[in-house]
PDB file of C-alpha atoms in Angstrom:
ATOM      1  CA  MET L  27       0.000   0.000   0.000  1.00 51.00           C
ATOM      2  CA  PHE L  28       0.953   3.654   0.099  1.00 52.00           C
ATOM      3  CA  ASN L  29       3.826   4.527   2.372  1.00 54.00           C
ATOM      4  CA  LYS L  30       3.164   7.628   4.510  1.00 53.00           C
ATOM      5  CA  LYS L  31       6.798   8.738   4.175  1.00 50.00           C
ATOM      6  CA  MET L  32       6.545   8.937   0.381  1.00 54.00           C
ATOM      7  CA  ASN L  33       5.792  12.282  -1.200  1.00 61.00           C
ATOM      8  CA  LEU L  34       2.222  12.812  -2.291  1.00 69.00           C
ATOM      9  CA  VAL L  35       1.826  12.396  -6.036  1.00 78.00           C
ATOM     10  CA  ASN L  36      -0.560  14.240  -8.324  1.00 89.00           C
ATOM     11  CA  THR L  37      -0.118  12.109 -11.464  1.00 93.00           C
ATOM     12  CA  ALA L  38      -0.137   8.314 -11.700  1.00 94.00           C
ATOM     13  CA  ILE L  39      -0.194   5.435 -14.187  1.00 95.00           C
ATOM     14  CA  VAL L  40      -3.069   2.941 -14.188  1.00 95.00           C
ATOM     15  CA  HIS L  41      -1.981  -0.482 -15.469  1.00 95.00           C
ATOM     16  CA  VAL L  42      -4.971  -2.602 -16.565  1.00 94.00           C
ATOM     17  CA  LYS L  43      -4.382  -6.242 -17.472  1.00 93.00           C
ATOM     18  CA  SER L  44      -7.644  -7.654 -18.727  1.00 91.00           C
ATOM     19  CA  THR L  45      -7.666 -11.394 -19.371  1.00 90.00           C
ATOM     20  CA  PHE L  46     -10.536 -13.757 -20.064  1.00 90.00           C
ATOM     21  CA  ASN L  47     -10.434 -14.967 -16.437  1.00 89.00           C
ATOM     22  CA  ASN L  48      -9.739 -11.825 -14.396  1.00 90.00           C
ATOM     23  CA  THR L  49      -8.962  -8.111 -14.525  1.00 91.00           C
ATOM     24  CA  LEU L  50      -5.876  -6.886 -12.674  1.00 93.00           C
ATOM     25  CA  ILE L  51      -5.544  -3.160 -11.973  1.00 94.00           C
ATOM     26  CA  CYS L  52      -2.464  -1.520 -10.501  1.00 95.00           C
ATOM     27  CA  ILE L  53      -1.988   2.203  -9.882  1.00 94.00           C
ATOM     28  CA  THR L  54       1.651   3.322  -9.726  1.00 94.00           C
ATOM     29  CA  ASP L  55       3.465   6.617  -9.563  1.00 92.00           C
ATOM     30  CA  LEU L  56       5.471   7.788 -12.564  1.00 91.00           C
ATOM     31  CA  GLU L  57       8.555   5.908 -11.343  1.00 90.00           C
ATOM     32  CA  GLY L  58       6.694   2.581 -11.106  1.00 89.00           C
ATOM     33  CA  ASN L  59       6.197   2.328  -7.335  1.00 92.00           C
ATOM     34  CA  VAL L  60       2.857   0.677  -6.540  1.00 93.00           C
ATOM     35  CA  ILE L  61       0.350   2.915  -4.759  1.00 92.00           C
ATOM     36  CA  VAL L  62      -2.780   0.720  -4.826  1.00 93.00           C
ATOM     37  CA  ALA L  63      -3.619  -2.536  -6.586  1.00 94.00           C
ATOM     38  CA  GLY L  64      -6.582  -4.857  -6.904  1.00 93.00           C
ATOM     39  CA  SER L  65      -8.339  -7.453  -9.011  1.00 90.00           C
ATOM     40  CA  GLY L  66     -11.786  -8.834  -9.660  1.00 86.00           C
ATOM     41  CA  GLY L  67     -11.397 -11.114  -6.646  1.00 84.00           C
ATOM     42  CA  SER L  68     -10.547  -8.264  -4.279  1.00 85.00           C
ATOM     43  CA  THR L  69     -14.121  -6.945  -4.577  1.00 83.00           C
ATOM     44  CA  GLY L  70     -15.468 -10.234  -3.231  1.00 85.00           C
ATOM     45  CA  LEU L  71     -16.361 -11.942  -6.506  1.00 84.00           C
ATOM     46  CA  LYS L  72     -15.360 -15.546  -7.126  1.00 86.00           C
ATOM     47  CA  GLY L  73     -15.021 -17.859 -10.097  1.00 84.00           C
ATOM     48  CA  GLN L  74     -16.290 -16.768 -13.487  1.00 83.00           C
ATOM     49  CA  LYS L  75     -17.748 -13.560 -12.090  1.00 85.00           C
ATOM     50  CA  ARG L  76     -14.232 -12.074 -11.757  1.00 86.00           C
ATOM     51  CA  SER L  77     -13.920 -11.745 -15.528  1.00 82.00           C
ATOM     52  CA  THR L  78     -17.133  -9.775 -16.028  1.00 87.00           C
ATOM     53  CA  TYR L  79     -17.639  -6.151 -16.991  1.00 87.00           C
ATOM     54  CA  TYR L  80     -19.127  -5.435 -13.551  1.00 90.00           C
ATOM     55  CA  ALA L  81     -16.114  -6.837 -11.688  1.00 90.00           C
ATOM     56  CA  ALA L  82     -13.715  -4.598 -13.610  1.00 90.00           C
ATOM     57  CA  GLN L  83     -15.934  -1.571 -13.053  1.00 91.00           C
ATOM     58  CA  ALA L  84     -16.273  -2.216  -9.320  1.00 91.00           C
ATOM     59  CA  THR L  85     -12.542  -2.810  -8.882  1.00 92.00           C
ATOM     60  CA  SER L  86     -11.467   0.278 -10.783  1.00 92.00           C
ATOM     61  CA  SER L  87     -13.946   2.534  -8.983  1.00 91.00           C
ATOM     62  CA  LEU L  88     -12.736   1.230  -5.606  1.00 92.00           C
ATOM     63  CA  LEU L  89      -9.095   1.841  -6.538  1.00 93.00           C
ATOM     64  CA  ALA L  90      -9.927   5.259  -8.003  1.00 91.00           C
ATOM     65  CA  GLN L  91     -11.557   6.315  -4.732  1.00 91.00           C
ATOM     66  CA  LYS L  92      -8.523   5.155  -2.747  1.00 92.00           C
ATOM     67  CA  SER L  93      -6.113   6.978  -5.046  1.00 91.00           C
ATOM     68  CA  PHE L  94      -8.269  10.123  -5.029  1.00 90.00           C
ATOM     69  CA  LYS L  95      -7.999  10.225  -1.220  1.00 91.00           C
ATOM     70  CA  ILE L  96      -4.217   9.995  -1.531  1.00 89.00           C
ATOM     71  CA  GLY L  97      -4.170  12.982  -3.870  1.00 89.00           C
ATOM     72  CA  ILE L  98      -4.041  11.601  -7.396  1.00 91.00           C
ATOM     73  CA  ARG L  99      -6.001  13.728  -9.864  1.00 91.00           C
ATOM     74  CA  LYS L 100      -4.462  12.923 -13.286  1.00 93.00           C
ATOM     75  CA  VAL L 101      -3.754   9.465 -14.712  1.00 93.00           C
ATOM     76  CA  TYR L 102      -2.197   7.777 -17.703  1.00 95.00           C
ATOM     77  CA  ILE L 103      -3.884   4.485 -18.634  1.00 94.00           C
ATOM     78  CA  ARG L 104      -2.032   1.462 -20.048  1.00 95.00           C
ATOM     79  CA  LEU L 105      -4.338  -1.314 -21.305  1.00 94.00           C
ATOM     80  CA  ASP L 106      -3.125  -4.878 -21.782  1.00 94.00           C
ATOM     81  CA  GLY L 107      -5.146  -7.892 -22.899  1.00 91.00           C
ATOM     82  CA  PHE L 108      -8.396  -8.705 -24.661  1.00 89.00           C
ATOM     83  CA  GLY L 109     -10.900  -9.142 -21.820  1.00 84.00           C
ATOM     84  CA  ASP L 110     -14.152  -7.328 -21.010  1.00 84.00           C
ATOM     85  CA  GLY L 111     -12.579  -5.083 -18.378  1.00 86.00           C
ATOM     86  CA  ARG L 112     -10.837  -2.674 -20.740  1.00 88.00           C
ATOM     87  CA  GLU L 113     -13.726  -0.307 -21.408  1.00 90.00           C
ATOM     88  CA  ALA L 114     -15.210  -0.750 -17.941  1.00 90.00           C
ATOM     89  CA  CYS L 115     -12.059   0.558 -16.270  1.00 91.00           C
ATOM     90  CA  ILE L 116     -11.921   3.648 -18.454  1.00 91.00           C
ATOM     91  CA  LYS L 117     -15.589   4.494 -17.863  1.00 91.00           C
ATOM     92  CA  SER L 118     -15.214   3.962 -14.138  1.00 92.00           C
ATOM     93  CA  LEU L 119     -12.144   6.202 -13.888  1.00 90.00           C
ATOM     94  CA  ILE L 120     -13.964   8.962 -15.780  1.00 91.00           C
ATOM     95  CA  SER L 121     -16.964   8.710 -13.454  1.00 91.00           C
ATOM     96  CA  GLU L 122     -14.680   8.980 -10.401  1.00 88.00           C
ATOM     97  CA  LYS L 123     -13.526  12.461 -11.543  1.00 86.00           C
ATOM     98  CA  LEU L 124      -9.970  11.478 -12.506  1.00 90.00           C
ATOM     99  CA  GLU L 125      -8.542  13.385 -15.449  1.00 91.00           C
ATOM    100  CA  ILE L 126      -7.228  11.017 -18.132  1.00 93.00           C
ATOM    101  CA  LEU L 127      -4.128  12.355 -19.860  1.00 94.00           C
ATOM    102  CA  LYS L 128      -3.395   9.470 -22.236  1.00 94.00           C
ATOM    103  CA  ILE L 129      -4.730   6.004 -23.063  1.00 94.00           C
ATOM    104  CA  GLN L 130      -2.144   3.567 -24.398  1.00 94.00           C
ATOM    105  CA  ASP L 131      -2.694  -0.006 -25.602  1.00 93.00           C
ATOM    106  CA  VAL L 132       0.322  -2.207 -24.818  1.00 93.00           C
ATOM    107  CA  THR L 133      -1.199  -5.548 -25.829  1.00 91.00           C
ATOM    108  CA  LYS L 134       1.337  -7.836 -27.455  1.00 89.00           C
ATOM    109  CA  ILE L 135       0.509  -8.968 -30.990  1.00 87.00           C
ATOM    110  CA  ALA L 136       1.574 -12.409 -32.198  1.00 83.00           C
ATOM    111  CA  HIS L 137       3.224 -12.362 -35.604  1.00 84.00           C
ATOM    112  CA  GLY L 138       3.755 -16.074 -36.383  1.00 83.00           C
ATOM    113  CA  GLY L 139       7.217 -16.460 -34.892  1.00 84.00           C
ATOM    114  CA  CYS L 140      10.517 -17.235 -36.576  1.00 86.00           C
ATOM    115  CA  LYS L 141      10.886 -19.110 -39.852  1.00 86.00           C
ATOM    116  CA  LEU L 142      11.519 -22.845 -39.425  1.00 87.00           C
ATOM    117  CA  PRO L 143      14.824 -24.261 -40.669  1.00 89.00           C
ATOM    118  CA  LYS L 144      14.879 -26.094 -44.007  1.00 90.00           C
ATOM    119  CA  LYS L 145      14.342 -29.861 -44.000  1.00 90.00           C
ATOM    120  CA  ARG L 146      17.495 -31.923 -43.938  1.00 90.00           C
ATOM    121  CA  ARG L 147      18.529 -33.460 -47.260  1.00 89.00           C
ATOM    122  CA  VAL L 148      20.302 -36.817 -47.084  1.00 83.00           C
TER     123      VAL L 148
END
């Protein structure tokens, strides 16, 4: 959690990893130190319900409220993955009065890999 000795930050980065089984949200300062973090399970949901739109919305609103109390007003958002929680997190952060400076998609794209070696001729 947030260390009281750390300086209060105004701007933070919201890392959203949205998979088909869960949504993980981590709010860090600009240097990468974790301020608050949570997932679909931290709101009390279990099993398949963690991967739903509602779970991502509830988690991000809870974390946004915690970070707002700390003093965070502006955020950068980094989205990763293909799950349902991507849009829910953005909508929830907007409704919690956080100013969004930039939305960046950092999802990795598969490209087919390296070319296989030629077959051996004997």
